[in-house]
PDB file of N, CA and C in Angstrom:
ATOM      1  N   VAL T   1     -49.415 -53.763  62.714  1.00 84.00           N
ATOM      2  CA  VAL T   1     -49.180 -54.353  61.221  1.00 84.00           C
ATOM      3  C   VAL T   1     -48.523 -53.447  60.182  1.00 84.00           C
ATOM      4  N   ILE T   2     -49.045 -52.240  60.518  1.00 90.00           N
ATOM      5  CA  ILE T   2     -48.544 -50.838  59.699  1.00 90.00           C
ATOM      6  C   ILE T   2     -47.108 -50.884  60.078  1.00 90.00           C
ATOM      7  N   LEU T   3     -46.826 -50.869  61.543  1.00 90.00           N
ATOM      8  CA  LEU T   3     -45.450 -50.899  62.075  1.00 90.00           C
ATOM      9  C   LEU T   3     -44.520 -52.172  61.187  1.00 90.00           C
ATOM     10  N   LEU T   4     -45.029 -53.201  61.376  1.00 91.00           N
ATOM     11  CA  LEU T   4     -44.283 -54.235  60.559  1.00 91.00           C
ATOM     12  C   LEU T   4     -44.253 -54.246  59.040  1.00 91.00           C
ATOM     13  N   VAL T   5     -45.215 -53.327  58.039  1.00 91.00           N
ATOM     14  CA  VAL T   5     -45.042 -52.915  56.730  1.00 91.00           C
ATOM     15  C   VAL T   5     -43.791 -52.038  56.766  1.00 91.00           C
ATOM     16  N   ALA T   6     -43.761 -51.175  57.424  1.00 92.00           N
ATOM     17  CA  ALA T   6     -43.113 -49.969  57.568  1.00 92.00           C
ATOM     18  C   ALA T   6     -41.483 -50.635  57.638  1.00 92.00           C
ATOM     19  N   LYS T   7     -41.256 -51.441  58.674  1.00 92.00           N
ATOM     20  CA  LYS T   7     -39.980 -51.951  58.751  1.00 92.00           C
ATOM     21  C   LYS T   7     -39.677 -52.916  57.478  1.00 92.00           C
ATOM     22  N   PHE T   8     -40.483 -53.556  57.228  1.00 92.00           N
ATOM     23  CA  PHE T   8     -40.115 -54.323  55.853  1.00 92.00           C
ATOM     24  C   PHE T   8     -39.272 -53.578  54.827  1.00 92.00           C
ATOM     25  N   TYR T   9     -40.347 -52.534  54.307  1.00 92.00           N
ATOM     26  CA  TYR T   9     -40.165 -51.537  53.516  1.00 92.00           C
ATOM     27  C   TYR T   9     -38.646 -50.481  53.654  1.00 92.00           C
ATOM     28  N   LEU T  10     -38.619 -50.299  55.054  1.00 94.00           N
ATOM     29  CA  LEU T  10     -37.381 -49.473  55.051  1.00 94.00           C
ATOM     30  C   LEU T  10     -35.865 -50.641  55.187  1.00 94.00           C
ATOM     31  N   TYR T  11     -36.251 -52.000  56.109  1.00 95.00           N
ATOM     32  CA  TYR T  11     -35.343 -52.923  55.626  1.00 95.00           C
ATOM     33  C   TYR T  11     -34.791 -53.037  54.367  1.00 95.00           C
ATOM     34  N   THR T  12     -35.740 -53.052  53.317  1.00 95.00           N
ATOM     35  CA  THR T  12     -35.264 -53.527  51.970  1.00 95.00           C
ATOM     36  C   THR T  12     -34.654 -52.136  51.438  1.00 95.00           C
ATOM     37  N   ILE T  13     -35.196 -50.877  51.571  1.00 96.00           N
ATOM     38  CA  ILE T  13     -34.418 -49.815  50.997  1.00 96.00           C
ATOM     39  C   ILE T  13     -33.242 -49.931  51.815  1.00 96.00           C
ATOM     40  N   TYR T  14     -33.124 -50.621  53.197  1.00 95.00           N
ATOM     41  CA  TYR T  14     -31.510 -50.408  53.314  1.00 95.00           C
ATOM     42  C   TYR T  14     -30.555 -51.424  52.958  1.00 95.00           C
ATOM     43  N   PHE T  15     -31.023 -52.318  52.414  1.00 96.00           N
ATOM     44  CA  PHE T  15     -30.351 -53.811  52.156  1.00 96.00           C
ATOM     45  C   PHE T  15     -29.889 -53.066  50.581  1.00 96.00           C
ATOM     46  N   VAL T  16     -31.023 -52.425  49.945  1.00 97.00           N
ATOM     47  CA  VAL T  16     -30.286 -52.012  48.278  1.00 97.00           C
ATOM     48  C   VAL T  16     -29.369 -51.094  48.476  1.00 97.00           C
ATOM     49  N   VAL T  17     -29.562 -49.946  49.146  1.00 97.00           N
ATOM     50  CA  VAL T  17     -28.654 -48.927  49.427  1.00 97.00           C
ATOM     51  C   VAL T  17     -27.354 -49.588  49.521  1.00 97.00           C
ATOM     52  N   SER T  18     -27.396 -50.500  50.916  1.00 97.00           N
ATOM     53  CA  SER T  18     -25.886 -50.979  51.155  1.00 97.00           C
ATOM     54  C   SER T  18     -25.187 -51.620  50.179  1.00 97.00           C
ATOM     55  N   VAL T  19     -26.123 -53.101  49.365  1.00 97.00           N
ATOM     56  CA  VAL T  19     -25.418 -53.344  48.188  1.00 97.00           C
ATOM     57  C   VAL T  19     -24.738 -52.394  47.019  1.00 97.00           C
ATOM     58  N   LEU T  20     -25.471 -51.401  46.755  1.00 95.00           N
ATOM     59  CA  LEU T  20     -24.995 -50.426  45.708  1.00 95.00           C
ATOM     60  C   LEU T  20     -24.057 -49.547  46.089  1.00 95.00           C
ATOM     61  N   TRP T  21     -23.895 -49.418  47.405  1.00 95.00           N
ATOM     62  CA  TRP T  21     -22.628 -48.540  47.942  1.00 95.00           C
ATOM     63  C   TRP T  21     -21.478 -49.381  48.439  1.00 95.00           C
ATOM     64  N   ALA T  22     -21.858 -50.943  48.165  1.00 96.00           N
ATOM     65  CA  ALA T  22     -20.366 -51.988  48.004  1.00 96.00           C
ATOM     66  C   ALA T  22     -19.849 -52.209  47.238  1.00 96.00           C
ATOM     67  N   VAL T  23     -20.978 -52.300  46.122  1.00 93.00           N
ATOM     68  CA  VAL T  23     -20.273 -52.363  44.971  1.00 93.00           C
ATOM     69  C   VAL T  23     -19.914 -51.352  44.098  1.00 93.00           C
ATOM     70  N   HIS T  24     -20.223 -49.892  44.382  1.00 91.00           N
ATOM     71  CA  HIS T  24     -19.529 -49.109  43.736  1.00 91.00           C
ATOM     72  C   HIS T  24     -18.623 -48.298  44.516  1.00 91.00           C
ATOM     73  N   SER T  25     -18.070 -48.906  45.818  1.00 92.00           N
ATOM     74  CA  SER T  25     -16.960 -49.003  46.364  1.00 92.00           C
ATOM     75  C   SER T  25     -16.162 -49.722  46.262  1.00 92.00           C
ATOM     76  N   VAL T  26     -16.476 -51.023  45.565  1.00 90.00           N
ATOM     77  CA  VAL T  26     -15.616 -51.700  44.902  1.00 90.00           C
ATOM     78  C   VAL T  26     -14.817 -51.435  43.483  1.00 90.00           C
ATOM     79  N   LEU T  27     -15.910 -50.802  42.686  1.00 89.00           N
ATOM     80  CA  LEU T  27     -15.842 -50.430  41.582  1.00 89.00           C
ATOM     81  C   LEU T  27     -14.570 -48.989  41.526  1.00 89.00           C
ATOM     82  N   ALA T  28     -15.069 -48.338  42.728  1.00 87.00           N
ATOM     83  CA  ALA T  28     -13.647 -47.137  42.503  1.00 87.00           C
ATOM     84  C   ALA T  28     -12.474 -47.419  43.098  1.00 87.00           C
ATOM     85  N   MET T  29     -12.555 -48.543  43.817  1.00 89.00           N
ATOM     86  CA  MET T  29     -11.047 -48.946  44.296  1.00 89.00           C
ATOM     87  C   MET T  29     -10.556 -49.700  43.015  1.00 89.00           C
ATOM     88  N   CYS T  30     -11.154 -50.214  42.355  1.00 86.00           N
ATOM     89  CA  CYS T  30     -10.376 -50.879  41.065  1.00 86.00           C
ATOM     90  C   CYS T  30     -10.523 -49.890  39.874  1.00 86.00           C
ATOM     91  N   ASN T  31     -10.545 -48.971  39.659  1.00 84.00           N
ATOM     92  CA  ASN T  31     -10.752 -47.671  39.045  1.00 84.00           C
ATOM     93  C   ASN T  31     -11.712 -48.036  37.524  1.00 84.00           C
ATOM     94  N   ILE T  32     -12.467 -48.769  37.712  1.00 86.00           N
ATOM     95  CA  ILE T  32     -13.278 -49.230  36.660  1.00 86.00           C
ATOM     96  C   ILE T  32     -15.238 -48.931  36.651  1.00 86.00           C
ATOM     97  N   THR T  33     -15.296 -48.679  35.266  1.00 86.00           N
ATOM     98  CA  THR T  33     -17.001 -48.145  35.514  1.00 86.00           C
ATOM     99  C   THR T  33     -17.791 -49.248  35.454  1.00 86.00           C
ATOM    100  N   THR T  34     -19.163 -48.619  35.528  1.00 86.00           N
ATOM    101  CA  THR T  34     -20.439 -49.917  36.078  1.00 86.00           C
ATOM    102  C   THR T  34     -20.400 -50.533  34.184  1.00 86.00           C
ATOM    103  N   PHE T  35     -19.796 -49.888  33.169  1.00 87.00           N
ATOM    104  CA  PHE T  35     -20.182 -50.282  31.777  1.00 87.00           C
ATOM    105  C   PHE T  35     -19.139 -50.897  31.386  1.00 87.00           C
ATOM    106  N   GLU T  36     -17.830 -50.796  31.948  1.00 85.00           N
ATOM    107  CA  GLU T  36     -16.662 -52.197  31.859  1.00 85.00           C
ATOM    108  C   GLU T  36     -16.884 -52.946  32.429  1.00 85.00           C
ATOM    109  N   CYS T  37     -17.440 -52.785  33.877  1.00 83.00           N
ATOM    110  CA  CYS T  37     -17.835 -54.277  34.506  1.00 83.00           C
ATOM    111  C   CYS T  37     -18.703 -54.789  34.278  1.00 83.00           C
ATOM    112  N   GLY T  38     -19.799 -54.338  33.554  1.00 83.00           N
ATOM    113  CA  GLY T  38     -20.642 -55.224  32.733  1.00 83.00           C
ATOM    114  C   GLY T  38     -20.089 -55.727  31.389  1.00 83.00           C
ATOM    115  N   LYS T  39     -20.160 -55.041  30.633  1.00 83.00           N
ATOM    116  CA  LYS T  39     -19.361 -55.310  29.253  1.00 83.00           C
ATOM    117  C   LYS T  39     -18.626 -56.453  28.713  1.00 83.00           C
ATOM    118  N   GLY T  40     -17.174 -55.557  29.703  1.00 78.00           N
ATOM    119  CA  GLY T  40     -15.869 -56.289  29.656  1.00 78.00           C
ATOM    120  C   GLY T  40     -15.292 -56.372  28.127  1.00 78.00           C
ATOM    121  N   GLY T  41     -14.591 -56.924  28.265  1.00 76.00           N
ATOM    122  CA  GLY T  41     -13.539 -56.889  27.096  1.00 76.00           C
ATOM    123  C   GLY T  41     -13.955 -57.347  25.859  1.00 76.00           C
ATOM    124  N   LYS T  42     -15.048 -58.129  25.688  1.00 80.00           N
ATOM    125  CA  LYS T  42     -16.035 -58.651  24.656  1.00 80.00           C
ATOM    126  C   LYS T  42     -16.685 -57.571  23.420  1.00 80.00           C
ATOM    127  N   TYR T  43     -17.035 -56.637  24.298  1.00 83.00           N
ATOM    128  CA  TYR T  43     -17.950 -55.628  23.533  1.00 83.00           C
ATOM    129  C   TYR T  43     -17.607 -54.091  23.591  1.00 83.00           C
ATOM    130  N   ILE T  44     -15.964 -54.222  24.375  1.00 84.00           N
ATOM    131  CA  ILE T  44     -15.406 -52.566  24.533  1.00 84.00           C
ATOM    132  C   ILE T  44     -14.198 -52.509  23.589  1.00 84.00           C
ATOM    133  N   ASP T  45     -14.006 -52.326  22.674  1.00 85.00           N
ATOM    134  CA  ASP T  45     -12.848 -52.430  21.461  1.00 85.00           C
ATOM    135  C   ASP T  45     -11.387 -51.936  22.652  1.00 85.00           C
ATOM    136  N   TYR T  46     -11.460 -50.781  23.754  1.00 83.00           N
ATOM    137  CA  TYR T  46     -10.463 -50.825  24.363  1.00 83.00           C
ATOM    138  C   TYR T  46     -10.183 -51.840  25.726  1.00 83.00           C
ATOM    139  N   LEU T  47     -10.835 -52.637  26.001  1.00 82.00           N
ATOM    140  CA  LEU T  47     -10.679 -53.705  26.845  1.00 82.00           C
ATOM    141  C   LEU T  47     -10.582 -55.028  25.700  1.00 82.00           C
ATOM    142  N   ARG T  48     -10.607 -55.092  24.770  1.00 83.00           N
ATOM    143  CA  ARG T  48     -10.029 -56.363  24.218  1.00 83.00           C
ATOM    144  C   ARG T  48      -8.897 -56.979  24.558  1.00 83.00           C
ATOM    145  N   GLY T  49      -8.759 -58.082  24.580  1.00 81.00           N
ATOM    146  CA  GLY T  49      -7.568 -58.659  25.373  1.00 81.00           C
ATOM    147  C   GLY T  49      -7.395 -59.138  26.450  1.00 81.00           C
ATOM    148  N   THR T  50      -8.535 -58.587  27.274  1.00 80.00           N
ATOM    149  CA  THR T  50      -8.079 -58.265  28.775  1.00 80.00           C
ATOM    150  C   THR T  50      -8.758 -59.719  29.245  1.00 80.00           C
ATOM    151  N   GLU T  51      -8.740 -59.929  30.815  1.00 77.00           N
ATOM    152  CA  GLU T  51      -9.911 -60.903  31.271  1.00 77.00           C
ATOM    153  C   GLU T  51     -10.887 -60.155  32.092  1.00 77.00           C
ATOM    154  N   MET T  52     -11.453 -60.905  32.741  1.00 74.00           N
ATOM    155  CA  MET T  52     -12.158 -60.132  33.775  1.00 74.00           C
ATOM    156  C   MET T  52     -11.873 -59.830  34.784  1.00 74.00           C
ATOM    157  N   THR T  53     -10.488 -60.155  35.030  1.00 74.00           N
ATOM    158  CA  THR T  53     -10.031 -59.729  36.418  1.00 74.00           C
ATOM    159  C   THR T  53      -8.443 -58.770  36.246  1.00 74.00           C
ATOM    160  N   ASP T  54      -8.702 -58.490  34.847  1.00 77.00           N
ATOM    161  CA  ASP T  54      -7.730 -57.227  34.717  1.00 77.00           C
ATOM    162  C   ASP T  54      -8.155 -56.223  34.732  1.00 77.00           C
ATOM    163  N   PHE T  55      -7.473 -55.529  35.320  1.00 78.00           N
ATOM    164  CA  PHE T  55      -7.996 -53.993  35.174  1.00 78.00           C
ATOM    165  C   PHE T  55      -6.931 -53.162  34.649  1.00 78.00           C
ATOM    166  N   PRO T  56      -6.601 -52.569  33.277  1.00 77.00           N
ATOM    167  CA  PRO T  56      -5.913 -52.404  32.792  1.00 77.00           C
ATOM    168  C   PRO T  56      -5.495 -50.653  33.376  1.00 77.00           C
ATOM    169  N   PHE T  57      -6.924 -49.726  34.349  1.00 79.00           N
ATOM    170  CA  PHE T  57      -6.356 -48.497  34.235  1.00 79.00           C
ATOM    171  C   PHE T  57      -5.965 -48.284  35.766  1.00 79.00           C
ATOM    172  N   SER T  58      -5.856 -49.570  36.583  1.00 78.00           N
ATOM    173  CA  SER T  58      -5.883 -49.559  37.944  1.00 78.00           C
ATOM    174  C   SER T  58      -4.683 -49.463  38.214  1.00 78.00           C
ATOM    175  N   ARG T  59      -4.456 -48.286  39.244  1.00 78.00           N
ATOM    176  CA  ARG T  59      -2.730 -48.209  40.036  1.00 78.00           C
ATOM    177  C   ARG T  59      -3.185 -48.800  41.143  1.00 78.00           C
ATOM    178  N   SER T  60      -2.338 -48.524  42.174  1.00 82.00           N
ATOM    179  CA  SER T  60      -2.509 -48.903  43.492  1.00 82.00           C
ATOM    180  C   SER T  60      -4.026 -48.407  44.457  1.00 82.00           C
ATOM    181  N   LEU T  61      -4.414 -48.971  45.341  1.00 84.00           N
ATOM    182  CA  LEU T  61      -5.550 -49.119  46.141  1.00 84.00           C
ATOM    183  C   LEU T  61      -5.738 -47.577  46.509  1.00 84.00           C
ATOM    184  N   PHE T  62      -4.882 -47.040  47.011  1.00 83.00           N
ATOM    185  CA  PHE T  62      -4.808 -45.645  47.506  1.00 83.00           C
ATOM    186  C   PHE T  62      -4.767 -44.475  46.542  1.00 83.00           C
ATOM    187  N   GLY T  63      -4.111 -45.200  45.484  1.00 81.00           N
ATOM    188  CA  GLY T  63      -3.873 -44.541  44.121  1.00 81.00           C
ATOM    189  C   GLY T  63      -5.387 -44.127  43.386  1.00 81.00           C
ATOM    190  N   ASN T  64      -5.966 -45.139  43.459  1.00 81.00           N
ATOM    191  CA  ASN T  64      -7.160 -45.330  42.740  1.00 81.00           C
ATOM    192  C   ASN T  64      -8.191 -44.478  43.524  1.00 81.00           C
ATOM    193  N   ILE T  65      -8.494 -44.633  44.980  1.00 82.00           N
ATOM    194  CA  ILE T  65      -9.042 -43.771  46.064  1.00 82.00           C
ATOM    195  C   ILE T  65      -8.832 -42.494  45.590  1.00 82.00           C
ATOM    196  N   LYS T  66      -7.509 -41.767  45.099  1.00 80.00           N
ATOM    197  CA  LYS T  66      -7.251 -40.611  45.183  1.00 80.00           C
ATOM    198  C   LYS T  66      -7.918 -40.186  43.948  1.00 80.00           C
ATOM    199  N   ILE T  67      -7.642 -41.159  42.733  1.00 78.00           N
ATOM    200  CA  ILE T  67      -8.077 -40.505  41.638  1.00 78.00           C
ATOM    201  C   ILE T  67      -9.619 -40.131  41.389  1.00 78.00           C
ATOM    202  N   PHE T  68     -10.406 -41.499  42.273  1.00 79.00           N
ATOM    203  CA  PHE T  68     -11.994 -40.839  42.342  1.00 79.00           C
ATOM    204  C   PHE T  68     -12.387 -40.049  43.092  1.00 79.00           C
ATOM    205  N   ILE T  69     -11.481 -39.284  44.071  1.00 78.00           N
ATOM    206  CA  ILE T  69     -11.936 -38.250  44.654  1.00 78.00           C
ATOM    207  C   ILE T  69     -11.296 -36.811  44.285  1.00 78.00           C
ATOM    208  N   ILE T  70     -10.203 -36.918  43.730  1.00 75.00           N
ATOM    209  CA  ILE T  70      -9.713 -35.617  43.157  1.00 75.00           C
ATOM    210  C   ILE T  70      -9.558 -36.218  41.593  1.00 75.00           C
ATOM    211  N   ARG T  71     -10.550 -35.981  40.549  1.00 68.00           N
ATOM    212  CA  ARG T  71     -10.817 -36.163  39.618  1.00 68.00           C
ATOM    213  C   ARG T  71     -10.127 -34.660  38.488  1.00 68.00           C
ATOM    214  N   ASP T  72     -10.999 -33.967  38.856  1.00 65.00           N
ATOM    215  CA  ASP T  72     -10.369 -32.629  37.660  1.00 65.00           C
ATOM    216  C   ASP T  72      -9.134 -31.836  38.623  1.00 65.00           C
ATOM    217  N   ASP T  73      -8.935 -30.907  37.287  1.00 63.00           N
ATOM    218  CA  ASP T  73      -8.310 -30.099  38.041  1.00 63.00           C
ATOM    219  C   ASP T  73      -8.624 -28.636  38.879  1.00 63.00           C
ATOM    220  N   ALA T  74      -9.835 -28.617  38.852  1.00 58.00           N
ATOM    221  CA  ALA T  74     -10.226 -27.655  39.923  1.00 58.00           C
ATOM    222  C   ALA T  74     -10.202 -28.260  41.232  1.00 58.00           C
ATOM    223  N   SER T  75     -10.648 -29.016  41.694  1.00 60.00           N
ATOM    224  CA  SER T  75     -10.309 -29.812  42.741  1.00 60.00           C
ATOM    225  C   SER T  75      -8.613 -30.139  43.016  1.00 60.00           C
ATOM    226  N   GLN T  76      -7.709 -30.394  41.882  1.00 61.00           N
ATOM    227  CA  GLN T  76      -6.534 -30.238  42.574  1.00 61.00           C
ATOM    228  C   GLN T  76      -5.823 -29.084  42.732  1.00 61.00           C
ATOM    229  N   TRP T  77      -6.414 -27.966  41.883  1.00 62.00           N
ATOM    230  CA  TRP T  77      -5.620 -26.312  42.599  1.00 62.00           C
ATOM    231  C   TRP T  77      -6.213 -25.974  43.665  1.00 62.00           C
ATOM    232  N   ILE T  78      -7.503 -26.474  44.045  1.00 59.00           N
ATOM    233  CA  ILE T  78      -7.758 -26.131  45.615  1.00 59.00           C
ATOM    234  C   ILE T  78      -6.994 -26.962  46.698  1.00 59.00           C
ATOM    235  N   LEU T  79      -6.266 -28.057  46.153  1.00 61.00           N
ATOM    236  CA  LEU T  79      -5.592 -29.051  47.244  1.00 61.00           C
ATOM    237  C   LEU T  79      -4.062 -28.287  47.293  1.00 61.00           C
ATOM    238  N   ASN T  80      -3.619 -27.839  46.553  1.00 66.00           N
ATOM    239  CA  ASN T  80      -2.526 -27.717  46.103  1.00 66.00           C
ATOM    240  C   ASN T  80      -2.073 -26.295  46.547  1.00 66.00           C
ATOM    241  N   SER T  81      -3.143 -25.721  46.569  1.00 62.00           N
ATOM    242  CA  SER T  81      -2.763 -24.105  46.667  1.00 62.00           C
ATOM    243  C   SER T  81      -2.771 -23.959  48.322  1.00 62.00           C
ATOM    244  N   LYS T  82      -1.764 -22.789  47.997  1.00 58.00           N
ATOM    245  CA  LYS T  82      -1.420 -22.748  50.078  1.00 58.00           C
ATOM    246  C   LYS T  82      -1.964 -21.427  50.040  1.00 58.00           C
ATOM    247  N   VAL T  83      -2.230 -21.610  51.656  1.00 53.00           N
ATOM    248  CA  VAL T  83      -2.972 -20.342  52.186  1.00 53.00           C
ATOM    249  C   VAL T  83      -2.013 -19.729  53.367  1.00 53.00           C
ATOM    250  N   SER T  84      -1.717 -18.227  52.947  1.00 47.00           N
ATOM    251  CA  SER T  84      -1.195 -17.355  53.500  1.00 47.00           C
ATOM    252  C   SER T  84      -1.360 -16.829  55.052  1.00 47.00           C
TER     253      SER T  84
END
């Protein structure tokens, strides 16, 4: 009985974490935040006039992933520095 309860508990956590990972991966690929996705153009001034499927800050898929991974100047400096 304890093993069954433990499995149910762990599978539930695994499911929730998997859904969160999938949703945030899509958000990273589209270069939008959860706030922008949730509120949309109706409540956010800089998104007025856009539809739900418009991604005004989106670049290409790989460009969005690159922006997501390399956010600031420090990481840009590390990647561009040459080791002698």
